[in-house]
Coordinates of C-alpha atoms in Angstrom, one line a residue:
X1 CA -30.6 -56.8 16.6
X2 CA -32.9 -57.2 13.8
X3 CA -35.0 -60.3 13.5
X4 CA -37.4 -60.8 16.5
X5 CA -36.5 -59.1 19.9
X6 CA -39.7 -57.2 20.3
X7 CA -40.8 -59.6 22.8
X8 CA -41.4 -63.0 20.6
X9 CA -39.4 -63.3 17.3
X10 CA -38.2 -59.4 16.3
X11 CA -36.2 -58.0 13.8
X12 CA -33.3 -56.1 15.2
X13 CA -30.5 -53.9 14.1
X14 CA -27.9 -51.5 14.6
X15 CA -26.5 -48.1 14.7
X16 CA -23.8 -45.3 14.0
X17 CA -21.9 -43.7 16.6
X18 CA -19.9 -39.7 16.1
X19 CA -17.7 -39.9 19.0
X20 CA -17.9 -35.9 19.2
X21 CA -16.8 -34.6 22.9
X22 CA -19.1 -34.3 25.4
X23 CA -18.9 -30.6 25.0
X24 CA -19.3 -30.1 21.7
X25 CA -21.6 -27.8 20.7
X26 CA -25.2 -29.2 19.2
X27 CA -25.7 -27.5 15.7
X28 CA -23.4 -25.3 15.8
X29 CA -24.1 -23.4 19.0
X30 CA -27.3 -24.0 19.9
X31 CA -25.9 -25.8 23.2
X32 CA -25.1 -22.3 24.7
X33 CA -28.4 -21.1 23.9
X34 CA -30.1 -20.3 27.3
X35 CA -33.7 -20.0 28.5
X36 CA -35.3 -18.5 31.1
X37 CA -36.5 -20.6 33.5
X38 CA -39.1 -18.5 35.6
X39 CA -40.4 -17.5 32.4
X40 CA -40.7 -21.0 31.0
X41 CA -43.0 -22.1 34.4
X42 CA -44.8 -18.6 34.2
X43 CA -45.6 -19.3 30.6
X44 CA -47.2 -22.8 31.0
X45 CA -48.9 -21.5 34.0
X46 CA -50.5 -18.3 31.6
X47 CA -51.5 -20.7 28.9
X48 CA -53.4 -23.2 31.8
X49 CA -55.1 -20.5 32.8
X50 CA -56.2 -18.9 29.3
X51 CA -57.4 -22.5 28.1
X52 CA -59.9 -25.2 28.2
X53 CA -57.7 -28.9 29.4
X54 CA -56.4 -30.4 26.6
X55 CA -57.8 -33.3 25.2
X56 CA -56.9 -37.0 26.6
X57 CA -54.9 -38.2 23.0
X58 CA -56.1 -41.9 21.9
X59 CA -54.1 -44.8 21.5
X60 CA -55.5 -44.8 17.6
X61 CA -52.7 -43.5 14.5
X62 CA -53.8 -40.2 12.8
X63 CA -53.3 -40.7 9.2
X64 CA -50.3 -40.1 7.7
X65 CA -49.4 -36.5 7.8
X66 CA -52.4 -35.7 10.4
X67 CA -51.5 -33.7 13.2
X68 CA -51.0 -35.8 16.5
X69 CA -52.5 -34.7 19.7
X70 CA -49.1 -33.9 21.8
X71 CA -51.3 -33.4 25.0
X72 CA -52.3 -37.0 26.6
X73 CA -51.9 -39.6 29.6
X74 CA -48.6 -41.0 27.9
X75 CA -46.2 -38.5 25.2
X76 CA -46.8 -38.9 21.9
X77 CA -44.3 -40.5 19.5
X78 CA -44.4 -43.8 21.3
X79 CA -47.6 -45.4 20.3
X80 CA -49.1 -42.2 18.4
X81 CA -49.1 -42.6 15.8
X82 CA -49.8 -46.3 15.8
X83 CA -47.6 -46.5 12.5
X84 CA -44.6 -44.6 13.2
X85 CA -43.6 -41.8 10.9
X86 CA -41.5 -42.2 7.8
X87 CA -38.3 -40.2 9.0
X88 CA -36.8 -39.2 12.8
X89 CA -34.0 -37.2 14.0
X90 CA -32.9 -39.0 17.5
X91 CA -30.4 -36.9 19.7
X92 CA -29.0 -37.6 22.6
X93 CA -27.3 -34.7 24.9
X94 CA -26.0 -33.6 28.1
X95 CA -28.3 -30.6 29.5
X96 CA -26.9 -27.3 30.2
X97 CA -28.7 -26.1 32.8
X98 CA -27.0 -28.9 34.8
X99 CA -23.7 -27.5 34.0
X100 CA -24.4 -24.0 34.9
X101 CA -25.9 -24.6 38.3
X102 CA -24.0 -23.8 41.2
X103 CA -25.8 -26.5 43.1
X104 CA -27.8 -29.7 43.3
X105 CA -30.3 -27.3 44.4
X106 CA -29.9 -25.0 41.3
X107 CA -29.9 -27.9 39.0
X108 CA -33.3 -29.5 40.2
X109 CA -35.0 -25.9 39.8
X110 CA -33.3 -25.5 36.5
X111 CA -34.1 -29.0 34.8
X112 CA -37.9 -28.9 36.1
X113 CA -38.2 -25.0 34.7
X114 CA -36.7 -26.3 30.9
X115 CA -38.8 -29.2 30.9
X116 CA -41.8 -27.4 31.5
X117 CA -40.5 -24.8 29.2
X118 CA -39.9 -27.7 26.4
X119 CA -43.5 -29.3 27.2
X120 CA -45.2 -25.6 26.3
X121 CA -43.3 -25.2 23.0
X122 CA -44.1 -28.7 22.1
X123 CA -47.7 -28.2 22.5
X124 CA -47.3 -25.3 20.2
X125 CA -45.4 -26.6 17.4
X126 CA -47.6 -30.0 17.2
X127 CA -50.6 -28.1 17.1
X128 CA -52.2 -26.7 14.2
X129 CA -51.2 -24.3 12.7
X130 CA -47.8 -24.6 14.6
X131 CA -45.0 -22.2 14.3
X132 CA -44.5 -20.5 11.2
X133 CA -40.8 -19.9 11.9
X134 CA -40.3 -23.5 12.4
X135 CA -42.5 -26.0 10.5
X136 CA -44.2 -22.7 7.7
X137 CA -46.8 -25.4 6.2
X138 CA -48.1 -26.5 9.3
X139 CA -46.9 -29.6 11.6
X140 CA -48.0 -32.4 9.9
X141 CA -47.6 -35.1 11.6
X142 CA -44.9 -34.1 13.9
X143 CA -43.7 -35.4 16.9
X144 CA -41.2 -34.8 19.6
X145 CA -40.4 -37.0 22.4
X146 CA -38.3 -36.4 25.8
X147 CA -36.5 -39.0 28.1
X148 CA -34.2 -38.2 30.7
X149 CA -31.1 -40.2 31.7
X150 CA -29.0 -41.0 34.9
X151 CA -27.9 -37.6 35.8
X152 CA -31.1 -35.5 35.6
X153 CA -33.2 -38.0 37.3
X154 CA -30.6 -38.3 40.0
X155 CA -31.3 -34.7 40.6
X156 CA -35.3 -35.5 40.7
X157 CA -37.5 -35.2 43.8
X158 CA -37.2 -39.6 43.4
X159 CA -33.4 -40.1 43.1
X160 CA -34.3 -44.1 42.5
X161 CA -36.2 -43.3 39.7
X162 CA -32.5 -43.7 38.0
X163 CA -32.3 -47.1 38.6
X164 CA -35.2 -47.3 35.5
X165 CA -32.2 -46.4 33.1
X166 CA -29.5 -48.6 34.4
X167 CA -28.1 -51.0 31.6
X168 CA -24.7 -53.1 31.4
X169 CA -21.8 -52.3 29.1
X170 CA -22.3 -54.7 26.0
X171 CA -19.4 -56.5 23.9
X172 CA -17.4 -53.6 21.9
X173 CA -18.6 -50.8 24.0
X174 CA -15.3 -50.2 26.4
X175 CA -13.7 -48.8 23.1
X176 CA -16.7 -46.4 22.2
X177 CA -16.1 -42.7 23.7
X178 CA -18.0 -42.1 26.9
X179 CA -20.2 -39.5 25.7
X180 CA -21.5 -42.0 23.2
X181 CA -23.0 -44.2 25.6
X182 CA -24.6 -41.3 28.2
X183 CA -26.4 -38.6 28.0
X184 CA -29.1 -36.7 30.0
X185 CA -31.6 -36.2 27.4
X186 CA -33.1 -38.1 24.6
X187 CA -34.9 -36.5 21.6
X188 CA -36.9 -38.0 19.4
X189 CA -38.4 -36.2 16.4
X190 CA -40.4 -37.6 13.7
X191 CA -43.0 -37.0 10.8
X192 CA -43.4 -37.6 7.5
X193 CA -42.0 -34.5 6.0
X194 CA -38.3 -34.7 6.7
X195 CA -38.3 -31.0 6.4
X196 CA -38.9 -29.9 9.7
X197 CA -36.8 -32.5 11.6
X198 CA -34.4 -30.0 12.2
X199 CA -35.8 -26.7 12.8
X200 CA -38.0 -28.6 15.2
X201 CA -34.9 -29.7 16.9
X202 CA -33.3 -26.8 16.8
X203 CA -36.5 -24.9 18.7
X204 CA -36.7 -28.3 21.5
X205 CA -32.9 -27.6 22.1
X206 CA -33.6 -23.6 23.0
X207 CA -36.8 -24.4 25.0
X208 CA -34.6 -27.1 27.3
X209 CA -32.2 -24.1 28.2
X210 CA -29.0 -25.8 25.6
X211 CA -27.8 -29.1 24.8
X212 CA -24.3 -30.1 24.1
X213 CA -24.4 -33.2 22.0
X214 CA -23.4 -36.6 22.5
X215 CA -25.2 -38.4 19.1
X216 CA -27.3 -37.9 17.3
X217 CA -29.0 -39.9 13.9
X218 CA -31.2 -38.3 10.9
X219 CA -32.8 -41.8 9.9
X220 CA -35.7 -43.2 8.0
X221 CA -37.8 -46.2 8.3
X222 CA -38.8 -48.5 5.2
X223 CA -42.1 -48.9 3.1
X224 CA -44.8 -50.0 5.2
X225 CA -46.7 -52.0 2.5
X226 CA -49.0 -53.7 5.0
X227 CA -50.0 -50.7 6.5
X228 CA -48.8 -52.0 10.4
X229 CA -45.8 -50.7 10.1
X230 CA -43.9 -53.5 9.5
X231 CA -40.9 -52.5 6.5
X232 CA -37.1 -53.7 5.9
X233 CA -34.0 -53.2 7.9
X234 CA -30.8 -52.4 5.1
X235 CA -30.6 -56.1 5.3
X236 CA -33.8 -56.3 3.0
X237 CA -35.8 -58.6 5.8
X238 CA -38.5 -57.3 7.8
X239 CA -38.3 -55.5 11.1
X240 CA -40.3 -55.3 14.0
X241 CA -43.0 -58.0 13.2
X242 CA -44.1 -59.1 16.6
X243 CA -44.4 -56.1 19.3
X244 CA -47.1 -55.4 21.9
X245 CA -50.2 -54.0 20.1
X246 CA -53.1 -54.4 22.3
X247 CA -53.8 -52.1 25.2
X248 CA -53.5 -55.1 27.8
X249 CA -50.2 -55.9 26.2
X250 CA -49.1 -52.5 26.2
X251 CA -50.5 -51.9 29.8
X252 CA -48.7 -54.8 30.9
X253 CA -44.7 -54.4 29.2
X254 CA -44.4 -50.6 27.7
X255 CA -46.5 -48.1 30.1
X256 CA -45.3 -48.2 33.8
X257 CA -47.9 -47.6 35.9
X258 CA -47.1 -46.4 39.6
X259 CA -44.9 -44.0 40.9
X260 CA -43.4 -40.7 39.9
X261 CA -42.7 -42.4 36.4
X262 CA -46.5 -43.4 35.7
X263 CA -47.7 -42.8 32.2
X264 CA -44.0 -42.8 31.1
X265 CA -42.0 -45.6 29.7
X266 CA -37.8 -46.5 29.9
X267 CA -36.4 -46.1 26.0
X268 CA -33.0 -48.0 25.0
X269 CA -31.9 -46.7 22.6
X270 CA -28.6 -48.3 20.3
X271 CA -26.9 -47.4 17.1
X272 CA -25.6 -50.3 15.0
X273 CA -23.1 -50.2 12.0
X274 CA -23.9 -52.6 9.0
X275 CA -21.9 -54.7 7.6
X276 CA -24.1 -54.4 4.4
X277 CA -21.7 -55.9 2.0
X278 CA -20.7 -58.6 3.4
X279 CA -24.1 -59.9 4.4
X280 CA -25.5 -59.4 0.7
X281 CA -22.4 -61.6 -0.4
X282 CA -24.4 -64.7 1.3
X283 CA -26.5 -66.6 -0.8
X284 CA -29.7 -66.1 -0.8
X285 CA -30.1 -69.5 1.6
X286 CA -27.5 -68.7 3.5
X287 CA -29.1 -65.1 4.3
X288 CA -32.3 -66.6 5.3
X289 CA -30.6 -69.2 8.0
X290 CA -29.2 -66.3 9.6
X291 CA -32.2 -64.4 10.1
X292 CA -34.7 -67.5 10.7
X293 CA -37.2 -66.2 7.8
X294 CA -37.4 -65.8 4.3
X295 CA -36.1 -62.6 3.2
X296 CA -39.2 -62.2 0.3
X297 CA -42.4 -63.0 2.8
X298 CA -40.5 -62.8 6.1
X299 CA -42.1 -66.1 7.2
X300 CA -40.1 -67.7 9.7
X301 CA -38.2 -71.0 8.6
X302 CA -40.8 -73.2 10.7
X303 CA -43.4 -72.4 8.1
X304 CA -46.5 -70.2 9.0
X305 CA -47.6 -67.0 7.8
X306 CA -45.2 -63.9 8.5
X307 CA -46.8 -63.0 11.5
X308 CA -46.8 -66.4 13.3
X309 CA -44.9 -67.2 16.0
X310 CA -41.5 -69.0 15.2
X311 CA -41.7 -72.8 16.5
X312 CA -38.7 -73.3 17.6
X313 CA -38.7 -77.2 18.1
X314 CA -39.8 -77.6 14.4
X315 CA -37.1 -79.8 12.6
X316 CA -36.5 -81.3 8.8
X317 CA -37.2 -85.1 8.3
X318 CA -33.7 -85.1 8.8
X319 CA -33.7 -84.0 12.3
X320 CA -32.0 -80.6 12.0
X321 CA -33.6 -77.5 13.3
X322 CA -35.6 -75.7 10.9
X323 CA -35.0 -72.3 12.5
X324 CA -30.6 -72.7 12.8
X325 CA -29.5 -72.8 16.5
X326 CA -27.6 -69.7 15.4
X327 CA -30.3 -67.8 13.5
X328 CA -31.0 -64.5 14.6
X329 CA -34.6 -65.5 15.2
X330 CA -33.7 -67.9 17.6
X331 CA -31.2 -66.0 19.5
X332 CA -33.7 -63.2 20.0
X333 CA -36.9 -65.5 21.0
X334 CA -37.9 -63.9 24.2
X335 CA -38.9 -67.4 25.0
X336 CA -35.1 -68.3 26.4
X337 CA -34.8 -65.0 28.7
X338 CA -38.6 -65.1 30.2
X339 CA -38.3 -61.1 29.1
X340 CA -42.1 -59.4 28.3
X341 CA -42.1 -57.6 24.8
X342 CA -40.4 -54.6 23.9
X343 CA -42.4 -52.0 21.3
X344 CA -40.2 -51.6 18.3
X345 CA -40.0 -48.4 16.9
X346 CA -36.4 -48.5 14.9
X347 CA -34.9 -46.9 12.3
X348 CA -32.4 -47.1 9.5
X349 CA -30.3 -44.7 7.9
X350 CA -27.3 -44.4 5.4
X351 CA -24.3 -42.0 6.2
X352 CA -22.7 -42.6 3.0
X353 CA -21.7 -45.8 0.8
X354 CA -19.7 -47.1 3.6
X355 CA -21.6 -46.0 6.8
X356 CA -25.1 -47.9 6.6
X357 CA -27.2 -49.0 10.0
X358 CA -29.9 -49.0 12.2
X359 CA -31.0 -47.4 14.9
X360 CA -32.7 -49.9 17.2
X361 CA -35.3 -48.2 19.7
X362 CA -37.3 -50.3 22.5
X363 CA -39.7 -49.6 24.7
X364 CA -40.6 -50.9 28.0
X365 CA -41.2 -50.9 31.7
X366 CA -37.3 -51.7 32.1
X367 CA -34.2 -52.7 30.6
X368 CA -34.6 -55.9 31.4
X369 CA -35.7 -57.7 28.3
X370 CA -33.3 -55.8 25.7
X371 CA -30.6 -56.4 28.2
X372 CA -31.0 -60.2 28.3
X373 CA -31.6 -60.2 24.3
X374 CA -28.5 -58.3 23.7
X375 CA -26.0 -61.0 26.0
X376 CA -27.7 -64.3 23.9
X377 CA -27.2 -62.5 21.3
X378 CA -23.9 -61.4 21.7
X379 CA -23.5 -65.4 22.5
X380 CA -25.2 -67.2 20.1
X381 CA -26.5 -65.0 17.1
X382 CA -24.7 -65.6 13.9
X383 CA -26.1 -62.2 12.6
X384 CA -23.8 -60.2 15.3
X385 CA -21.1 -60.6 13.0
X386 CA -22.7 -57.8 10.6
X387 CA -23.2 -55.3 13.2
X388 CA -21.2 -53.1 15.2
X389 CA -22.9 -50.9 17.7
X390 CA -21.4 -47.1 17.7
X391 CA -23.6 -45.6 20.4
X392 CA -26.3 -46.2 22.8
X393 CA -28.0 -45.5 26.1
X394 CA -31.2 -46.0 27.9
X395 CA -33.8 -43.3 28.7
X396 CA -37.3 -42.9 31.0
X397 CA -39.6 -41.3 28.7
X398 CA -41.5 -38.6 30.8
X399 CA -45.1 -38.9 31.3
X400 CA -47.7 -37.2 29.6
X401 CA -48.4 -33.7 30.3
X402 CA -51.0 -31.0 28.7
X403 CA -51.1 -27.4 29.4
X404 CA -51.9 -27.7 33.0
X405 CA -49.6 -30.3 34.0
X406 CA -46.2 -29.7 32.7
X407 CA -44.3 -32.1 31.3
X408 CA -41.7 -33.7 33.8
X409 CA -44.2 -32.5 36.7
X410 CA -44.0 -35.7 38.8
X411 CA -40.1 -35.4 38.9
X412 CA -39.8 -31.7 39.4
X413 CA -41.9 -30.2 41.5

């Protein structure tokens, strides 16, 4: 996807995929890395008591390189910053604890004990002056961001609450290894300095008690020259025009708001391989028709300012369609699937020469809307010829938490 599925006309792409086994180990070992989970609860407990309550985070952007508040109503890394960061490391993995329980029983204990545990060590690491063993010049802007999958919330005190992440197999994705298109944990770390991506990582992976990976994407996001955000897929048109900004919009299609998933929000998640090449080998003309807008202003084909709403009953004096029944633009119009918006927060990011894509990310209150996107698109959308989606999954991102309520609380109790 990568013209205008962000709930009106989006720009939409693709991803990579690795196809390492589901028990391979995540940076070379930290997957057996354990953590003690009585000590992880005790720990958040001791801080709760020793401090003041954290400060509710706004839904304002910190300037680029600020610190951002980790503790809040929702996680940050969704809509704080407002402007997303210039790089993220995304990873996707099967949690360990679940492996080592002997029981159901076990397991719920276990996965409740390494969120918490994960939730404190955020809180450190994002706030100044961090850790000096993992980001040694401070945090920045920094990030990190945890969903669950089918298997963990299955284990949850709300068994249904896995229904959230349900999603149907897409064209191409009965050849893709299993591991590529599960997972029981999403990660999602960003900032501006690409520097501490890893070591970040490396500390969430420890905290959670070991992940074995599944996929995982170091990726990058384009100049922002307008300052919303808005920057080029590997395509060279603009992505992620039109997503919810307002709070009503956001209260209404990204932030669910009852139940044991309140404050949280379900993430797809899907890697897309670029064709590149063969797209630039269009003309110029020809590129535009398949996206629906013009690749220098992004305007879309109907005329209007970038930003405007694609009219898609607009035609020539000669009675064609000024948007292409096939355009990309068209396809993704969340006017033909009734869908609300999803918040685009995507990604690109270049392998090597041969291996270029996106990663798209969506949020919402369901799966609905990137579902129906993804079957017209699969349909209609002369742009799915240049992609090829490697990996992918959907994920409920947890609710907020601070250091008295520990993150994954209303799951795990």
């Amino acid at each position: 996807m990568t013209g205008d599925t962000s709930g009106t006309a989006q720009p939409d792409e693709p991803e990579q995929s690795t196809g390492i086994s589901r028990r391979a180990a995540l940076f070379g070992g930290i997957a057996s890395i354990g953590v003690g989970a009585a000590a992880g609860v005790a720990a958040t407990r001791a801080l709760a008591d020793s401090t003041t309550p954290a400060p509710v985070a706004t839904a304002t952007a910190a300037p680029e390189g600020q610190p951002v508040d980790a503790a809040g109503p929702e996680q940050a890394g969704v809509t704080r910053p407002a402007v997303r960061q210039a790089h993220a490391l995304i990873v996707v993995g099967f949690l360990d604890v679940i492996d080592a329980a002997a029981d159901d029983a076990a397991a719920h204990e276990a996965i409740g004990a390494a969120l918490a545990n994960a939730g404190l060590r955020i809180l450190t690491l994002c706030t100044p002056p961090g850790d000096d063993t993992v980001t040694p010049d401070g945090p920045g802007d920094l990030t990190i961001t945890i969903g669950l999958g089918a298997r963990p919330l299955e284990l949850s005190d709300d068994p249904s609450t896995a229904e959230f992440v349900a999603i149907p197999m897409f064209s191409g994705d009965d050849a893709l290894p299993e591991a590529a298109l599960s997972g029981d944990v999403f990660i999602s770390v960003n900032a501006t300095d690409p520097g501490v991506l890893d070591s970040s990582l490396r500390a969430m992976t420890e905290a959670l008690g070991g992940v074995t990976l599944a996929w995982s994407q170091l990726s990058f996001r384009g100049y922002a020259a307008a300052g919303d955000g808005v920057s080029r897929n590997p395509f060279g048109y603009f992505d992620g025009i039109t997503v919810p900004r307002t709070p009503e919009d956001l209260a209404s299609d990204v932030w669910i708001s009852s139940g044991p998933l309140a404050g949280g929000t379900i993430c797809v998640a899907r890697r897309f391989e670029l064709d590149t090449a063969a797209f630039a080998a269009l003309k110029l003309s020809e590129q535009d028709a398949v996206m629906g807008r013009e690749r220098a202003t992004g305007v879309p084909l109907s005329g209007g300012a970038r930003d405007d709403d694609i009219n898609l009953l607009s035609k020539s004096p000669e009675g064609d369609f000024l948007v292409p029944a096939r355009a990309h633009a068209r396809a993704a119009h969340p006017s033909f699937t009734g869908s609300l918006l999803m918040l685009r927060r995507s990604y690109n990011y270049v392998n090597s020469a041969d291996d270029v894509g996106h990663v798209f990310l969506s949020y919402s209150i369901n799966t609905d809307a990137f579902a129906k996107t993804m079957v017209r698109m699969e349909e209609i959308d002369d742009l799915f010829v240049y992609m090829h989606a490697t990996a992918g999954g959907a994920f409920a991102i947890l609710p907020g938490y601070d250091a008295r309520t520990p993150l994954g609380a209303t799951l795990f109790s």
